[in-house]
Amino acid sequence: MTTEDNGYLGLMTGLTREYAVAEDLAEVHIMALERISTAMDVAGASLFLLENEDRELVCRGCIGQVDITGLQLPADAGIVGRSVQTGQVQMVADVSQDPDFYSAADALSGFVTRSVLAAPMNIHGRTLGAISVVNPQDPERLFNQKDMELLQSLASAAAMAMNTAQMTRELLAGERVRQELVLAAEVQRRLLPDCGDLPANVYGISRPAREMSGDFFDVVVRPDGRLYFAIADVSGKGLNAALLMVKTTSLFSMLAKSVPEPGRLLAALNRELCETNTAGMFVTMTVGVYDPETGRISLCNAGHMPTLLRNARGRFRSLSAAMPPLGIVCETQEDRYPVDDLLLCSGELYLYTDGVTEGHIAEDTELGEEGLRKALDELAELPLRQRLEELVHRLGDESRALWDDVTLLGIETSESRQPGLPLYFRVTAIADRLGVIRDLLNHALKDLDWSDEVRENVVLAVDEACQNIIRHAYAGLPEGEIEGQVRVDGNRLRIQLTDQARKVPDTACTPQAQSSLQPGGLGNRFINDIMDEVFYERLQETASHHTGNCLVMVKEL
Amino acid sequence: MTYHVEDRDGQATLYLAGEIDLDKSPAARAALLDCVDKYDELVVNMSAVDYIDSSGVASLVEALQKARRRKVGFQLSQVSPAALKVLALARLDKVFTITD
């Protein structure tokens, strides 16, 4: 290797180093051109890059008597353009003989270009632009083969150095974004409650599938000991979902202080979210209040996954959403969403996001609601915290990423508690609530000295009456509520069911003729056969409510 | 409510289990009517039915009526005490053919 070659090699490594540490690429272009022009002993040098979707060549660096920095040419114009289009070095000894020569710059500056050498900046089969040098300093000298080879090597080295510098910048920018995401994820994690501060009968987990999560849960223990809790899932994944989640969390914590009733809270939250342009995103959410003193639980579900109740004998009840997700139906005038107000019999209550049931327990196998019930049965002997941790572990661990954000919240009744008389309940008018009503009644009526058959018949009569409200009274109207009061009145059991639906005719309880085999009407026959008295009580009309109906059923003790 | 069907030479047994209430009777009704369409003889095994209400009974009645029209044999077997009480309350225990 000659001393000259060594010099050129040094020049190339110098270019690479300067591009690598460059903060301002334009400065490095100039520096590179100065080195090239010195090494090749030429009067001027310029660097053109393909821009605007490769339609134009723009001069991004220039040294010599004429400054053409910023000059824009069509991508195929001039000798530089020819070099870029062919991907080959172009050597023109006398530009006056070359029809492609772009003479406008000379005309403006008075500079006389004699000869041009232009080499494409090629890398990985792609051309970034070209470097051109003009007029050897020695007027007697013409560009030769060696100049061609040298400029091609230098242009390629510059292309590679520039490309590496660009990739490094992108990597660094990506790393900065990643670090910011890690910080944002940490902030989001801190929005979740610290379960260590909660009573042992409450536990929640939220694991994001990526850095940021669209899920959240919250549990607040009020000064009077009641637990206020919420679980929510924002549609979609990633940063936009996470941002809407943060907004929902903030709104929830703010509203929870002033609107302690779950139905009013969700209606208010819906109005707030509707006022924000959420670009088609929405939030599914369940909010509840649990009073460990009385065992009562109040739940309101807007489009969220069903709430799962598991009693001490392992029987599950699943309560589906009564209302659509938040942020969708904005024109509703409702200031309160329907609520389920129940006595939580000894057992457990689980709220979860769809990342749990749609989570994969094996390749292509979703957990599903049935799978969730099975898993909760299998893990029933574990303390609540370990039970939920193990469940989430089954959906993803160090070796298997989570399919979606996963959030689970569990509440256990702290002591064995059974409903008795008098009994009060309020449920949303949905068929899957009937099982819960039957469970409550079956327990409560055990206070009475009745045979199993009589008790089961009375439970059937109440079930049938509630069905009538769901199917006929509320038919075609948005989901309403059924309120039940069961108490002993002298030597009679009095069951009162109230709704806010349209008024039903007084003949609504007329039983079907016994000879008929038509489906329908059978429920009324059950009610009339089982109960000793069945009648409607007049309700006070209010401005804000439908009149509603109040059905009273009496059974002699 | 869960169900499954066992088919033995054109005679099918539909096993219904759990609670057949307003929430679940649409699924029971669909299974019953589907079996009446498919088989010449249908036995509805109700040994594991914990609870049935008027909507569940109505589904059985509808299936029975369709079976009669299509001349499909239709009987209930091993009806659980809980379900039998409700059929009796509906005065339908004599309308259905109930076997042990």
XYZ file of N, CA and C in Angstrom, chain A residues 218-350:
399
model
N -59.264 0.402 41.069
C -59.019 1.262 42.224
C -59.845 0.730 43.387
N -59.303 0.824 44.571
C -60.045 0.468 45.781
C -59.768 1.548 46.804
N -60.820 2.103 47.348
C -60.664 3.145 48.368
C -61.433 2.687 49.596
N -60.755 2.674 50.742
C -61.455 2.352 51.985
C -61.921 3.670 52.584
N -63.218 3.811 52.734
C -63.761 5.063 53.273
C -63.632 5.060 54.799
N -63.703 6.242 55.412
C -63.550 6.309 56.867
C -64.549 5.418 57.611
N -65.746 5.219 57.036
C -66.742 4.378 57.722
C -66.516 2.887 57.463
N -65.418 2.524 56.771
C -65.073 1.114 56.555
C -65.596 0.558 55.247
N -66.459 1.307 54.558
C -66.973 0.791 53.283
C -65.881 0.827 52.223
N -65.917 -0.161 51.335
C -64.934 -0.221 50.245
C -65.568 0.324 48.979
N -64.902 1.261 48.380
C -65.351 1.802 47.113
C -64.409 1.233 46.068
N -64.899 0.571 45.058
C -63.975 -0.052 44.094
C -64.434 0.166 42.659
N -63.473 0.047 41.749
C -63.779 0.229 40.332
C -62.802 -0.588 39.508
N -63.260 -1.023 38.350
C -62.376 -1.671 37.375
C -62.789 -1.133 36.010
N -61.811 -0.891 35.152
C -62.157 -0.325 33.845
C -61.176 -0.788 32.790
N -61.629 -0.730 31.559
C -60.814 -1.144 30.415
C -61.106 -0.167 29.286
N -60.054 0.490 28.807
C -60.226 1.422 27.695
C -60.059 0.640 26.399
N -60.925 0.908 25.417
C -60.835 0.194 24.143
C -59.479 0.483 23.504
N -58.920 -0.497 22.834
C -57.629 -0.319 22.169
C -56.469 -0.544 23.126
N -55.269 -0.445 22.556
C -54.066 -0.662 23.365
C -53.100 0.490 23.109
N -52.029 0.494 23.861
C -50.963 1.455 23.591
C -51.180 2.796 24.262
N -50.445 3.801 23.741
C -50.385 5.099 24.423
C -51.721 5.813 24.474
N -52.479 5.805 23.342
C -53.743 6.549 23.357
C -54.718 5.961 24.368
N -54.750 4.610 24.465
C -55.612 3.957 25.455
C -55.144 4.330 26.864
N -53.819 4.348 27.056
C -53.269 4.667 28.377
C -53.638 6.090 28.789
N -53.613 7.008 27.821
C -53.936 8.396 28.155
C -55.408 8.537 28.558
N -56.302 7.843 27.821
C -57.717 7.903 28.190
C -57.942 7.221 29.540
N -57.152 6.174 29.786
C -57.250 5.493 31.079
C -56.893 6.443 32.219
N -55.826 7.239 32.011
C -55.398 8.185 33.052
C -56.502 9.227 33.289
N -57.123 9.658 32.205
C -58.211 10.634 32.345
C -59.370 10.020 33.144
N -59.717 8.757 32.796
C -60.823 8.090 33.489
C -60.498 7.905 34.971
N -59.255 7.498 35.259
C -58.831 7.318 36.653
C -59.013 8.615 37.433
N -58.543 9.715 36.814
C -58.618 11.002 37.524
C -60.073 11.389 37.756
N -60.901 11.197 36.713
C -62.315 11.540 36.860
C -62.949 10.690 37.957
N -62.583 9.395 37.967
C -63.167 8.509 38.986
C -62.794 8.986 40.389
N -61.477 9.253 40.606
C -61.090 9.653 41.972
C -61.769 10.957 42.368
N -61.940 11.861 41.387
C -62.566 13.138 41.710
C -64.057 12.932 42.029
N -64.746 12.181 41.138
C -66.194 11.997 41.311
C -66.509 11.139 42.541
N -65.615 10.178 42.842
C -65.880 9.271 43.968
C -66.041 10.042 45.274
N -65.383 11.203 45.351
C -65.472 11.991 46.595
C -66.828 12.682 46.728
N -67.404 13.089 45.595
C -68.644 13.855 45.679
C -69.886 13.060 45.276
N -69.690 11.971 44.515
C -70.853 11.192 44.045
C -70.686 9.743 44.502
N -71.026 9.453 45.760
C -70.710 8.115 46.276
C -71.625 6.998 45.782
N -72.663 7.306 45.010
C -73.569 6.245 44.552
C -73.110 5.757 43.181
N -72.802 4.430 43.007
C -72.216 3.935 41.755
C -73.004 4.305 40.499
N -74.343 4.253 40.574
C -75.167 4.545 39.390
C -75.052 5.997 38.966
N -75.013 6.895 39.945
C -74.878 8.327 39.629
C -73.454 8.624 39.162
N -72.482 7.940 39.785
C -71.082 8.172 39.420
C -70.831 7.804 37.955
N -71.324 6.635 37.525
C -71.067 6.215 36.143
C -71.808 7.102 35.141
N -73.010 7.553 35.502
C -73.745 8.461 34.605
C -72.963 9.770 34.451
N -72.399 10.267 35.574
C -71.620 11.514 35.528
C -70.335 11.305 34.721
N -69.695 10.161 34.923
C -68.450 9.849 34.209
C -68.721 9.760 32.701
N -69.858 9.171 32.344
C -70.233 9.065 30.929
C -70.372 10.459 30.316
N -71.042 11.351 31.052
C -71.223 12.717 30.524
C -69.868 13.386 30.313
N -68.971 13.222 31.294
C -67.644 13.852 31.192
C -66.860 13.299 29.999
N -66.894 11.964 29.836
C -66.134 11.347 28.737
C -66.728 11.718 27.386
N -68.055 11.903 27.349
C -68.700 12.282 26.087
C -68.279 13.685 25.660
N -67.985 14.516 26.657
C -67.582 15.878 26.320
C -66.179 15.919 25.726
N -65.400 14.865 25.972
C -64.057 14.794 25.397
C -64.166 14.083 24.060
N -63.455 14.590 23.092
C -63.433 13.874 21.824
C -62.470 12.702 21.956
N -63.014 11.511 22.143
C -62.156 10.357 22.417
C -61.836 9.570 21.148
N -62.108 10.151 19.987
C -61.734 9.555 18.695
C -62.150 8.096 18.589
N -63.404 7.826 18.901
C -63.929 6.471 18.739
C -63.567 5.521 19.866
N -62.804 6.006 20.855
C -62.461 5.111 21.962
C -63.571 5.176 23.013
N -63.683 4.126 23.810
C -64.684 4.121 24.871
C -64.124 3.356 26.066
N -64.866 3.413 27.166
C -64.383 2.799 28.401
C -65.460 1.864 28.939
N -65.093 0.630 29.249
C -66.026 -0.243 29.961
C -65.633 -0.198 31.434
N -66.645 -0.147 32.298
C -66.298 0.083 33.707
C -67.369 -0.466 34.655
N -66.933 -1.056 35.730
C -67.836 -1.447 36.818
C -67.385 -0.730 38.078
N -68.359 -0.146 38.779
C -68.066 0.543 40.033
C -68.928 -0.090 41.110
N -68.379 -0.240 42.304
C -69.170 -0.834 43.371
C -68.809 -0.303 44.742
N -69.711 -0.533 45.681
C -69.453 -0.205 47.086
C -69.780 -1.452 47.893
N -68.860 -1.848 48.776
C -69.103 -3.011 49.629
C -69.000 -2.578 51.080
N -70.028 -2.942 51.858
C -70.027 -2.595 53.277
C -69.767 -3.870 54.075
N -68.560 -4.041 54.620
C -68.258 -5.289 55.330
C -69.119 -5.461 56.582
N -69.632 -4.360 57.139
C -70.474 -4.434 58.341
C -71.774 -5.170 58.051
N -72.431 -4.773 56.958
C -73.753 -5.326 56.647
C -73.678 -6.427 55.589
N -72.558 -6.520 54.868
C -72.434 -7.502 53.784
C -73.112 -7.032 52.501
N -73.599 -5.807 52.487
C -74.316 -5.323 51.293
C -73.326 -4.840 50.247
N -73.701 -5.085 49.015
C -72.859 -4.640 47.919
C -73.735 -3.939 46.886
N -73.210 -2.865 46.355
C -73.942 -2.100 45.360
C -73.059 -2.038 44.117
N -73.598 -2.447 42.958
C -72.779 -2.572 41.743
C -73.430 -1.874 40.564
N -72.615 -1.253 39.736
C -73.132 -0.678 38.501
C -72.128 -0.987 37.392
N -72.615 -1.532 36.287
C -71.736 -2.017 35.228
C -72.093 -1.357 33.894
N -71.161 -0.610 33.336
C -71.365 0.020 32.031
C -70.502 -0.700 30.994
N -71.082 -1.671 30.327
C -70.423 -2.358 29.212
C -69.241 -3.228 29.580
N -68.987 -3.408 30.882
C -67.801 -4.164 31.294
C -68.125 -5.667 31.347
N -67.064 -6.470 31.494
C -67.235 -7.918 31.607
C -68.148 -8.211 32.806
N -68.852 -9.358 32.778
C -69.764 -9.657 33.886
C -69.024 -9.724 35.223
N -69.738 -9.363 36.276
C -69.193 -9.533 37.627
C -69.510 -10.964 38.044
N -68.509 -11.623 38.609
C -68.672 -13.033 38.963
C -68.825 -13.164 40.484
N -69.931 -13.808 40.907
C -70.114 -14.093 42.333
C -69.908 -15.591 42.524
N -69.168 -15.959 43.550
C -68.980 -17.387 43.839
C -69.350 -17.595 45.292
N -70.365 -18.431 45.544
C -70.780 -18.598 46.934
C -69.948 -19.679 47.622
N -70.214 -19.873 48.919
C -69.373 -20.765 49.720
C -69.404 -22.193 49.192
N -70.492 -22.561 48.480
C -70.578 -23.928 47.948
C -69.997 -24.034 46.547
N -69.436 -22.919 46.066
C -68.774 -22.954 44.756
C -69.707 -22.689 43.586
N -70.930 -22.232 43.878
C -71.853 -21.924 42.764
C -71.592 -20.499 42.284
N -71.484 -20.372 40.967
C -71.203 -19.056 40.386
C -72.477 -18.388 39.901
N -72.511 -17.089 40.033
C -73.532 -16.272 39.380
C -72.798 -15.179 38.611
N -73.261 -14.938 37.407
C -72.568 -13.982 36.550
C -73.525 -12.835 36.247
N -73.142 -11.615 36.608
C -74.020 -10.458 36.423
C -73.506 -9.620 35.254
N -74.272 -9.608 34.170
C -73.804 -8.901 32.964
C -74.112 -7.403 33.041
N -73.524 -6.665 32.104
C -73.671 -5.201 32.101
C -75.088 -4.800 31.708
N -75.598 -3.776 32.387
C -76.935 -3.278 32.052
C -76.850 -2.120 31.067
N -75.732 -1.412 31.072
C -75.626 -0.202 30.263
C -74.486 -0.337 29.252
N -74.513 0.461 28.179
C -73.412 0.417 27.211
C -72.148 1.036 27.801
N -70.990 0.827 27.158
C -69.753 1.428 27.665
C -69.837 2.952 27.734
N -68.964 3.534 28.533
C -68.948 4.990 28.721
C -68.316 5.670 27.508
N -68.849 6.845 27.178
C -68.265 7.627 26.088
C -68.896 7.334 24.748
N -69.972 6.532 24.715
C -70.601 6.184 23.436
C -71.959 6.864 23.285
N -72.854 6.593 24.256
C -74.205 7.166 24.169
C -74.220 8.456 24.981
N -74.144 9.569 24.259
C -73.968 10.837 24.952
C -75.276 11.589 25.129
N -76.270 11.224 24.331
C -77.494 12.019 24.386
C -78.437 11.577 25.503
N -78.001 10.557 26.287
C -78.876 10.073 27.349
C -79.115 11.152 28.411
N -80.336 11.222 28.860
C -80.680 12.220 29.883
C -80.566 11.608 31.278
N -80.255 10.309 31.322
C -80.237 9.624 32.614
C -79.198 10.262 33.540
N -79.616 10.574 34.769
C -78.618 11.069 35.711
C -78.187 9.957 36.654
N -78.730 8.761 36.394
C -78.349 7.634 37.242
C -78.508 6.344 36.451
N -77.490 5.511 36.468
C -77.564 4.214 35.795
C -78.160 3.179 36.760
N -78.806 2.115 36.222
C -79.372 1.102 37.120
C -78.284 0.373 37.916
N -78.664 -0.007 39.112
C -77.691 -0.554 40.068
C -78.210 -1.876 40.624
N -77.294 -2.773 40.948
C -77.652 -3.982 41.698
C -77.238 -3.767 43.147
N -78.199 -3.934 44.032
C -77.924 -3.746 45.458
C -78.282 -5.060 46.141
N -77.253 -5.785 46.557
C -77.467 -7.153 47.026
C -76.756 -7.399 48.336
N -77.179 -8.488 49.000
C -76.434 -8.949 50.148
C -75.435 -9.966 49.610
N -74.149 -9.732 49.843
C -73.134 -10.657 49.333
C -73.045 -11.821 50.309
N -73.677 -12.943 49.930
C -73.649 -14.115 50.797
C -72.189 -14.539 50.949
N -71.904 -15.324 51.973
C -70.510 -15.689 52.206
C -69.949 -16.277 50.912
N -68.847 -15.741 50.487
C -68.267 -16.175 49.216
C -67.349 -15.104 48.680
N -67.236 -15.071 47.366
C -66.286 -14.145 46.743
C -66.934 -13.406 45.583
N -66.366 -12.269 45.288
C -66.806 -11.473 44.153
C -65.569 -11.160 43.318
N -65.671 -11.373 42.002
C -64.523 -11.117 41.129
C -64.913 -10.162 40.004
